[in-house]
């Protein structure tokens, strides 16, 4: 039996004298990934962007690309991946042989400035902008893999990052 006394907007638990303050709650229905808005993109543009990203990154690395309304500060994240501990256990079972990562699901934020600019570059008629967009798409996926803990050797990302830097300094 909880001996509680209501005083104003604070609850007191009589046995332990814990104090709990009320806060106003509102029911919010979370959007399903499939029903997520596409930011400033039309449905056709979002579909084209997803297909272009999958082609640029590679079907062997990405099995699906989803548009997410939940992401706010990051342009992309990998969802539904195997935890690092699980991969390490599988590697130990395979006598230390590295475990091949399955294709991942990438969730993208269409409202992020990187993706907005990437969408513009991919649609450009200039080959240099299209080539730069492909490098950015690959680096975006590499960043998402790194954030998800799916990169065993971060040094393996350096050649790709250096290519992106060289492309960004390209004379027009």
Short mmCIF file of C-alpha atoms in Angstrom, two decimals:
data_model
loop_
_atom_site.label_atom_id
_atom_site.label_comp_id
_atom_site.label_asym_id
_atom_site.label_seq_id
_atom_site.Cartn_x
_atom_site.Cartn_y
_atom_site.Cartn_z
CA UNK A 1 0.00 0.00 0.00
CA UNK A 2 1.43 3.30 -1.10
CA UNK A 3 0.63 6.07 1.28
CA UNK A 4 0.69 8.99 -1.12
CA UNK A 5 -0.38 12.50 -0.41
CA UNK A 6 -1.19 14.87 -3.24
CA UNK A 7 -0.11 18.41 -2.55
CA UNK A 8 -0.44 20.82 -5.45
CA UNK A 9 1.41 19.24 -8.36
CA UNK A 10 3.79 17.10 -6.30
CA UNK A 11 3.33 13.54 -5.08
CA UNK A 12 5.01 12.40 -1.87
CA UNK A 13 5.56 8.75 -1.06
CA UNK A 14 4.98 8.58 2.70
CA UNK A 15 7.28 5.60 3.41
CA UNK A 16 10.44 6.91 1.73
CA UNK A 17 9.61 10.59 1.31
CA UNK A 18 10.41 10.51 -2.40
CA UNK A 19 9.14 13.48 -4.32
CA UNK A 20 7.69 13.18 -7.80
CA UNK A 21 6.67 16.21 -9.80
CA UNK A 22 3.90 16.05 -12.35
CA UNK A 23 4.53 16.89 -15.94
CA UNK A 24 1.96 17.30 -18.62
CA UNK A 25 1.97 14.53 -21.18
CA UNK A 26 0.50 14.55 -24.63
CA UNK A 27 -0.29 11.55 -26.79
CA UNK A 28 1.83 11.61 -29.93
CA UNK A 29 1.53 9.09 -32.71
CA UNK A 30 4.95 8.25 -34.11
CA UNK A 31 5.17 8.10 -37.86
CA UNK A 32 5.88 4.77 -39.40
CA UNK A 33 8.99 4.70 -41.59
CA UNK A 34 6.85 3.80 -44.60
CA UNK A 35 4.57 6.78 -44.00
CA UNK A 36 7.40 9.25 -43.41
CA UNK A 37 7.30 12.56 -45.17
CA UNK A 38 9.88 13.17 -47.85
CA UNK A 39 10.90 16.65 -46.79
CA UNK A 40 11.01 18.97 -49.76
CA UNK A 41 11.13 16.07 -52.25
CA UNK A 42 8.21 14.85 -54.31
CA UNK A 43 7.38 11.14 -54.13
CA UNK A 44 8.90 10.68 -57.59
CA UNK A 45 12.08 12.54 -56.60
CA UNK A 46 12.38 10.55 -53.35
CA UNK A 47 12.05 7.29 -55.24
CA UNK A 48 14.65 8.39 -57.80
CA UNK A 49 17.02 9.47 -55.01
CA UNK A 50 16.67 6.13 -53.22
CA UNK A 51 17.37 4.22 -56.43
CA UNK A 52 20.33 6.45 -57.30
CA UNK A 53 21.81 6.02 -53.79
CA UNK A 54 21.43 2.25 -54.00
CA UNK A 55 23.12 2.20 -57.40
CA UNK A 56 25.91 4.55 -56.25
CA UNK A 57 26.68 2.70 -53.03
CA UNK A 58 26.14 -0.77 -54.44
CA UNK A 59 23.48 -3.44 -54.03
CA UNK A 60 25.99 -5.69 -52.23
CA UNK A 61 26.32 -3.07 -49.45
CA UNK A 62 22.76 -1.68 -49.25
CA UNK A 63 19.66 -3.84 -49.45
CA UNK A 64 17.15 -1.05 -48.83
CA UNK A 65 17.01 2.71 -48.44
CA UNK A 66 14.22 4.26 -46.38
CA UNK A 67 13.12 7.87 -46.07
CA UNK A 68 12.86 8.80 -42.40
CA UNK A 69 11.07 11.67 -40.70
CA UNK A 70 12.61 10.72 -37.35
CA UNK A 71 16.18 11.77 -38.12
CA UNK A 72 16.92 15.37 -37.24
CA UNK A 73 20.65 16.06 -36.92
CA UNK A 74 22.17 13.31 -39.02
CA UNK A 75 21.83 12.76 -42.77
CA UNK A 76 21.77 8.96 -42.64
CA UNK A 77 21.91 6.00 -40.26
CA UNK A 78 22.06 2.26 -40.66
CA UNK A 79 19.12 0.49 -39.03
CA UNK A 80 18.53 -3.14 -38.06
CA UNK A 81 22.20 -4.14 -38.09
CA UNK A 82 23.96 -6.88 -36.16
CA UNK A 83 25.62 -5.65 -32.99
CA UNK A 84 29.42 -5.67 -32.79
CA UNK A 85 29.39 -8.30 -30.03
CA UNK A 86 27.38 -10.67 -32.23
CA UNK A 87 29.83 -10.26 -35.11
CA UNK A 88 32.79 -10.86 -32.78
CA UNK A 89 31.19 -14.06 -31.47
CA UNK A 90 30.57 -15.26 -35.03
CA UNK A 91 34.20 -14.47 -35.90
CA UNK A 92 35.41 -16.53 -32.92
CA UNK A 93 33.19 -19.43 -34.05
CA UNK A 94 34.78 -19.24 -37.51
CA UNK A 95 38.31 -19.68 -36.08
CA UNK A 96 39.11 -15.98 -36.33
CA UNK A 97 38.05 -15.61 -39.96
CA UNK A 98 36.39 -12.24 -40.60
CA UNK A 99 32.61 -12.28 -40.91
CA UNK A 100 31.19 -10.81 -44.11
CA UNK A 101 28.67 -8.10 -43.43
CA UNK A 102 25.27 -8.60 -45.02
CA UNK A 103 23.72 -5.79 -47.05
CA UNK A 104 22.43 -3.05 -44.74
CA UNK A 105 19.29 -0.91 -44.52
CA UNK A 106 20.08 2.79 -44.78
CA UNK A 107 17.64 5.36 -43.42
CA UNK A 108 18.05 8.87 -44.84
CA UNK A 109 16.90 12.30 -43.71
CA UNK A 110 15.58 14.26 -46.73
CA UNK A 111 15.51 17.49 -44.71
CA UNK A 112 19.25 17.43 -43.99
CA UNK A 113 21.32 19.97 -45.93
CA UNK A 114 23.83 17.34 -47.12
CA UNK A 115 21.10 15.25 -48.72
CA UNK A 116 19.40 18.31 -50.21
CA UNK A 117 22.67 19.36 -51.88
CA UNK A 118 23.42 15.75 -52.87
CA UNK A 119 20.03 15.54 -54.58
CA UNK A 120 20.85 18.71 -56.54
CA UNK A 121 24.30 17.40 -57.56
CA UNK A 122 22.97 14.02 -58.70
CA UNK A 123 20.49 15.78 -61.02
CA UNK A 124 23.14 18.08 -62.47
CA UNK A 125 24.10 17.85 -66.13
CA UNK A 126 27.77 18.47 -65.22
CA UNK A 127 29.80 15.28 -65.04
CA UNK A 128 32.09 16.66 -62.32
CA UNK A 129 29.11 17.34 -60.04
CA UNK A 130 27.68 13.88 -60.71
CA UNK A 131 31.05 12.25 -59.96
CA UNK A 132 31.37 14.32 -56.78
CA UNK A 133 27.82 13.31 -55.78
CA UNK A 134 28.75 9.62 -56.08
CA UNK A 135 31.79 10.12 -53.85
CA UNK A 136 29.62 11.94 -51.29
CA UNK A 137 27.02 9.13 -51.39
CA UNK A 138 29.70 6.52 -50.70
CA UNK A 139 31.16 8.61 -47.87
CA UNK A 140 27.69 9.13 -46.42
CA UNK A 141 27.25 5.36 -46.27
CA UNK A 142 30.76 4.93 -44.81
CA UNK A 143 29.93 7.49 -42.09
CA UNK A 144 26.71 5.61 -41.27
CA UNK A 145 28.64 2.32 -41.08
CA UNK A 146 31.24 3.93 -38.82
CA UNK A 147 28.56 5.38 -36.52
CA UNK A 148 26.83 1.98 -36.31
CA UNK A 149 30.09 0.25 -35.33
CA UNK A 150 30.23 -1.77 -38.55
CA UNK A 151 33.75 -0.71 -39.59
CA UNK A 152 36.39 -3.05 -38.20
CA UNK A 153 39.35 -1.02 -39.53
CA UNK A 154 38.64 2.72 -39.77
CA UNK A 155 41.86 3.18 -41.78
CA UNK A 156 40.11 1.42 -44.66
CA UNK A 157 37.96 4.55 -45.07
CA UNK A 158 40.93 6.86 -45.74
CA UNK A 159 41.32 6.27 -49.51
CA UNK A 160 37.63 7.05 -50.05
CA UNK A 161 37.83 10.13 -47.83
CA UNK A 162 40.96 11.32 -49.65
CA UNK A 163 39.21 10.91 -53.02
CA UNK A 164 36.31 12.99 -51.73
CA UNK A 165 38.68 15.71 -50.51
CA UNK A 166 40.51 15.75 -53.85
CA UNK A 167 37.18 15.99 -55.69
CA UNK A 168 36.04 18.92 -53.55
CA UNK A 169 39.24 20.81 -54.40
CA UNK A 170 38.87 20.16 -58.14
CA UNK A 171 39.34 23.21 -60.35
CA UNK A 172 36.31 23.90 -62.50
#
